[in-house]
A tleap script that builds the chain and sets N, CA, C and O, in Angstrom:
source leaprc.protein.ff14SB
mol = sequence {
  NMET LEU ASN HIE PHE GLN PHE LYS LEU TYR
  ARG HIE ASP PHE GLN ILE LYS PHE SER ARG
  CYS ARG LEU MET MET SER HIE LEU LEU LYS
  ARG TYR ALA SER ARG LYS TYR LEU GLU ARG
  ARG ASN ILE GLU ASN SER LYS LEU SER ASP
  ALA ALA LEU LEU ALA LEU MET CYS LEU CLYS
}
set mol.1.N position { -15.554 -20.776 9.219 }
set mol.1.CA position { -15.752 -19.724 8.158 }
set mol.1.C position { -16.508 -18.571 8.766 }
set mol.1.O position { -17.430 -18.771 9.556 }
set mol.2.N position { -16.136 -17.405 8.414 }
set mol.2.CA position { -16.786 -16.184 8.920 }
set mol.2.C position { -18.084 -16.007 8.223 }
set mol.2.O position { -18.231 -16.281 7.032 }
set mol.3.N position { -19.059 -15.527 9.020 }
set mol.3.CA position { -20.325 -15.127 8.390 }
set mol.3.C position { -20.156 -13.818 7.693 }
set mol.3.O position { -19.110 -13.176 7.782 }
set mol.4.N position { -21.217 -13.413 6.981 }
set mol.4.CA position { -21.130 -12.223 6.056 }
set mol.4.C position { -20.785 -10.950 6.858 }
set mol.4.O position { -19.962 -10.148 6.416 }
set mol.5.N position { -21.397 -10.767 8.008 }
set mol.5.CA position { -21.213 -9.514 8.774 }
set mol.5.C position { -19.866 -9.434 9.361 }
set mol.5.O position { -19.316 -8.334 9.409 }
set mol.6.N position { -19.247 -10.543 9.838 }
set mol.6.CA position { -17.939 -10.533 10.369 }
set mol.6.C position { -16.890 -10.286 9.249 }
set mol.6.O position { -15.912 -9.562 9.435 }
set mol.7.N position { -17.123 -10.878 8.161 }
set mol.7.CA position { -16.209 -10.668 6.975 }
set mol.7.C position { -16.251 -9.221 6.502 }
set mol.7.O position { -15.212 -8.642 6.187 }
set mol.8.N position { -17.448 -8.630 6.451 }
set mol.8.CA position { -17.604 -7.253 5.973 }
set mol.8.C position { -16.887 -6.302 6.941 }
set mol.8.O position { -16.238 -5.347 6.513 }
set mol.9.N position { -17.006 -6.568 8.238 }
set mol.9.CA position { -16.332 -5.731 9.224 }
set mol.9.C position { -14.831 -5.839 9.112 }
set mol.9.O position { -14.129 -4.833 9.214 }
set mol.10.N position { -14.321 -7.050 8.903 }
set mol.10.CA position { -12.879 -7.266 8.809 }
set mol.10.C position { -12.380 -6.606 7.547 }
set mol.10.O position { -11.301 -6.014 7.582 }
set mol.11.N position { -13.098 -6.665 6.418 }
set mol.11.CA position { -12.683 -6.068 5.138 }
set mol.11.C position { -12.611 -4.605 5.290 }
set mol.11.O position { -11.642 -3.999 4.831 }
set mol.12.N position { -13.641 -3.943 5.950 }
set mol.12.CA position { -13.626 -2.503 6.093 }
set mol.12.C position { -12.516 -2.071 6.998 }
set mol.12.O position { -11.892 -1.047 6.721 }
set mol.13.N position { -12.221 -2.784 8.074 }
set mol.13.CA position { -11.064 -2.479 8.928 }
set mol.13.C position { -9.755 -2.542 8.159 }
set mol.13.O position { -8.887 -1.688 8.337 }
set mol.14.N position { -9.609 -3.534 7.320 }
set mol.14.CA position { -8.390 -3.686 6.481 }
set mol.14.C position { -8.278 -2.530 5.513 }
set mol.14.O position { -7.179 -2.011 5.316 }
set mol.15.N position { -9.352 -2.114 4.910 }
set mol.15.CA position { -9.296 -0.979 3.939 }
set mol.15.C position { -8.860 0.277 4.611 }
set mol.15.O position { -8.072 1.048 4.063 }
set mol.16.N position { -9.372 0.495 5.814 }
set mol.16.CA position { -8.916 1.701 6.564 }
set mol.16.C position { -7.451 1.673 6.932 }
set mol.16.O position { -6.743 2.669 6.782 }
set mol.17.N position { -6.991 0.518 7.421 }
set mol.17.CA position { -5.557 0.349 7.781 }
set mol.17.C position { -4.680 0.476 6.553 }
set mol.17.O position { -3.616 1.094 6.601 }
set mol.18.N position { -5.131 -0.118 5.438 }
set mol.18.CA position { -4.352 -0.084 4.170 }
set mol.18.C position { -4.238 1.360 3.648 }
set mol.18.O position { -3.161 1.782 3.227 }
set mol.19.N position { -5.315 2.093 3.676 }
set mol.19.CA position { -5.262 3.462 3.135 }
set mol.19.C position { -4.317 4.346 3.955 }
set mol.19.O position { -3.547 5.138 3.412 }
set mol.20.N position { -4.401 4.182 5.275 }
set mol.20.CA position { -3.523 4.966 6.153 }
set mol.20.C position { -2.063 4.565 5.937 }
set mol.20.O position { -1.189 5.429 5.860 }
set mol.21.N position { -1.796 3.266 5.841 }
set mol.21.CA position { -0.442 2.806 5.651 }
set mol.21.C position { 0.123 3.212 4.290 }
set mol.21.O position { 1.307 3.529 4.178 }
set mol.22.N position { -0.722 3.202 3.257 }
set mol.22.CA position { -0.299 3.581 1.934 }
set mol.22.C position { 0.028 5.101 1.862 }
set mol.22.O position { 0.982 5.500 1.195 }
set mol.23.N position { -0.756 5.917 2.539 }
set mol.23.CA position { -0.421 7.336 2.617 }
set mol.23.C position { 0.911 7.576 3.301 }
set mol.23.O position { 1.722 8.388 2.856 }
set mol.24.N position { 1.117 6.863 4.374 }
set mol.24.CA position { 2.369 7.007 5.150 }
set mol.24.C position { 3.568 6.525 4.299 }
set mol.24.O position { 4.623 7.161 4.300 }
set mol.25.N position { 3.405 5.435 3.597 }
set mol.25.CA position { 4.483 4.919 2.741 }
set mol.25.C position { 4.796 5.864 1.604 }
set mol.25.O position { 5.962 6.064 1.266 }
set mol.26.N position { 3.774 6.447 1.010 }
set mol.26.CA position { 4.025 7.353 -0.119 }
set mol.26.C position { 4.752 8.574 0.366 }
set mol.26.O position { 5.606 9.098 -0.350 }
set mol.27.N position { 4.439 9.064 1.591 }
set mol.27.CA position { 5.146 10.202 2.152 }
set mol.27.C position { 6.599 9.834 2.386 }
set mol.27.O position { 7.498 10.599 2.038 }
set mol.28.N position { 6.835 8.685 2.965 }
set mol.28.CA position { 8.195 8.238 3.203 }
set mol.28.C position { 9.027 7.997 1.911 }
set mol.28.O position { 10.216 8.310 1.853 }
set mol.29.N position { 8.378 7.448 0.918 }
set mol.29.CA position { 9.012 7.253 -0.379 }
set mol.29.C position { 9.440 8.592 -0.991 }
set mol.29.O position { 10.566 8.733 -1.469 }
set mol.30.N position { 8.540 9.559 -0.970 }
set mol.30.CA position { 8.880 10.880 -1.544 }
set mol.30.C position { 9.981 11.543 -0.801 }
set mol.30.O position { 10.785 12.266 -1.390 }
set mol.31.N position { 10.041 11.315 0.500 }
set mol.31.CA position { 11.050 11.997 1.291 }
set mol.31.C position { 12.385 11.322 1.344 }
set mol.31.O position { 13.400 12.018 1.350 }
set mol.32.N position { 12.458 10.004 1.383 }
set mol.32.CA position { 13.679 9.292 1.621 }
set mol.32.C position { 14.215 8.447 0.500 }
set mol.32.O position { 15.391 8.086 0.542 }
set mol.33.N position { 13.426 8.104 -0.510 }
set mol.33.CA position { 13.879 7.278 -1.617 }
set mol.33.C position { 14.791 8.066 -2.529 }
set mol.33.O position { 14.592 9.264 -2.731 }
set mol.34.N position { 15.767 7.416 -3.067 }
set mol.34.CA position { 16.696 8.085 -3.942 }
set mol.34.C position { 16.051 8.427 -5.295 }
set mol.34.O position { 15.088 7.775 -5.699 }
set mol.35.N position { 16.552 9.396 -5.964 }
set mol.35.CA position { 16.003 9.781 -7.261 }
set mol.35.C position { 16.181 8.659 -8.285 }
set mol.35.O position { 15.326 8.462 -9.148 }
set mol.36.N position { 17.278 7.936 -8.189 }
set mol.36.CA position { 17.545 6.808 -9.050 }
set mol.36.C position { 16.393 5.748 -8.955 }
set mol.36.O position { 15.952 5.196 -9.963 }
set mol.37.N position { 15.961 5.508 -7.781 }
set mol.37.CA position { 14.883 4.530 -7.541 }
set mol.37.C position { 13.533 5.052 -8.071 }
set mol.37.O position { 12.772 4.312 -8.694 }
set mol.38.N position { 13.252 6.353 -7.808 }
set mol.38.CA position { 12.000 6.899 -8.208 }
set mol.38.C position { 11.836 7.092 -9.700 }
set mol.38.O position { 10.725 7.043 -10.228 }
set mol.39.N position { 12.966 7.316 -10.384 }
set mol.39.CA position { 12.936 7.554 -11.842 }
set mol.39.C position { 13.443 6.336 -12.649 }
set mol.39.O position { 14.070 6.504 -13.696 }
set mol.40.N position { 13.170 5.118 -12.158 }
set mol.40.CA position { 13.631 3.912 -12.879 }
set mol.40.C position { 12.754 3.668 -14.114 }
set mol.40.O position { 11.657 4.212 -14.243 }
set mol.41.N position { 13.261 2.863 -14.979 }
set mol.41.CA position { 12.579 2.598 -16.251 }
set mol.41.C position { 11.361 1.709 -16.078 }
set mol.41.O position { 11.290 0.907 -15.147 }
set mol.42.N position { 10.408 1.857 -16.980 }
set mol.42.CA position { 9.243 0.984 -17.061 }
set mol.42.C position { 8.370 1.004 -15.802 }
set mol.42.O position { 7.654 0.042 -15.522 }
set mol.43.N position { 8.432 2.084 -15.059 }
set mol.43.CA position { 7.601 2.190 -13.847 }
set mol.43.C position { 6.090 2.312 -14.211 }
set mol.43.O position { 5.214 1.897 -13.452 }
set mol.44.N position { 5.838 2.879 -15.364 }
set mol.44.CA position { 4.438 3.040 -15.806 }
set mol.44.C position { 3.720 1.744 -16.116 }
set mol.44.O position { 2.491 1.701 -16.174 }
set mol.45.N position { 4.510 0.662 -16.318 }
set mol.45.CA position { 3.927 -0.647 -16.642 }
set mol.45.C position { 3.553 -1.442 -15.378 }
set mol.45.O position { 2.914 -2.488 -15.489 }
set mol.46.N position { 3.927 -0.980 -14.209 }
set mol.46.CA position { 3.578 -1.744 -12.968 }
set mol.46.C position { 2.121 -1.548 -12.595 }
set mol.46.O position { 1.565 -0.465 -12.777 }
set mol.47.N position { 1.516 -2.578 -12.084 }
set mol.47.CA position { 0.162 -2.606 -11.719 }
set mol.47.C position { -0.095 -1.986 -10.336 }
set mol.47.O position { -1.139 -1.380 -10.092 }
set mol.48.N position { 0.888 -2.157 -9.441 }
set mol.48.CA position { 0.808 -1.624 -8.058 }
set mol.48.C position { 1.806 -0.524 -7.914 }
set mol.48.O position { 2.904 -0.595 -8.465 }
set mol.49.N position { 1.434 0.510 -7.169 }
set mol.49.CA position { 2.449 1.581 -6.903 }
set mol.49.C position { 3.387 1.046 -5.860 }
set mol.49.O position { 3.106 0.056 -5.184 }
set mol.50.N position { 4.527 1.730 -5.740 }
set mol.50.CA position { 5.520 1.315 -4.733 }
set mol.50.C position { 4.927 1.471 -3.333 }
set mol.50.O position { 5.168 0.614 -2.482 }
set mol.51.N position { 4.169 2.519 -3.063 }
set mol.51.CA position { 3.600 2.772 -1.765 }
set mol.51.C position { 2.579 1.668 -1.400 }
set mol.51.O position { 2.523 1.236 -0.248 }
set mol.52.N position { 1.764 1.209 -2.397 }
set mol.52.CA position { 0.803 0.202 -2.147 }
set mol.52.C position { 1.484 -1.135 -1.857 }
set mol.52.O position { 1.018 -1.903 -1.016 }
set mol.53.N position { 2.586 -1.410 -2.557 }
set mol.53.CA position { 3.307 -2.660 -2.358 }
set mol.53.C position { 3.924 -2.693 -0.987 }
set mol.53.O position { 3.853 -3.713 -0.302 }
set mol.54.N position { 4.540 -1.580 -0.563 }
set mol.54.CA position { 5.159 -1.509 0.736 }
set mol.54.C position { 4.093 -1.610 1.860 }
set mol.54.O position { 4.319 -2.238 2.894 }
set mol.55.N position { 2.934 -0.974 1.622 }
set mol.55.CA position { 1.852 -1.064 2.617 }
set mol.55.C position { 1.361 -2.519 2.791 }
set mol.55.O position { 1.123 -2.982 3.907 }
set mol.56.N position { 1.220 -3.209 1.671 }
set mol.56.CA position { 0.801 -4.603 1.732 }
set mol.56.C position { 1.839 -5.451 2.482 }
set mol.56.O position { 1.476 -6.326 3.269 }
set mol.57.N position { 3.109 -5.193 2.239 }
set mol.57.CA position { 4.137 -5.940 2.928 }
set mol.57.C position { 4.113 -5.671 4.401 }
set mol.57.O position { 4.303 -6.593 5.194 }
set mol.58.N position { 3.884 -4.419 4.806 }
set mol.58.CA position { 3.853 -4.084 6.228 }
set mol.58.C position { 2.626 -4.657 6.905 }
set mol.58.O position { 2.700 -5.037 8.074 }
set mol.59.N position { 1.508 -4.732 6.218 }
set mol.59.CA position { 0.279 -5.269 6.871 }
set mol.59.C position { 0.220 -6.802 6.830 }
set mol.59.O position { -0.652 -7.411 7.450 }
set mol.60.N position { 1.140 -7.408 6.108 }
set mol.60.CA position { 1.181 -8.861 6.125 }
set mol.60.C position { 1.494 -9.370 7.442 }
set mol.60.O position { 1.568 -10.584 7.634 }
savepdb mol mol.pdb
quit
């Protein structure tokens, strides 16, 4: 099990990587995703944005 300082460092590193990846994914979605995908129904009911979901899948 990681001690507190190692876990805090790992979490901070993940947050930095996630924010960079999310920005990149949002840019790619705006540029290359079709209008039909971006304007789909009930998108306001989702808890995660499409860019955040893609970033999590890439960092997995």
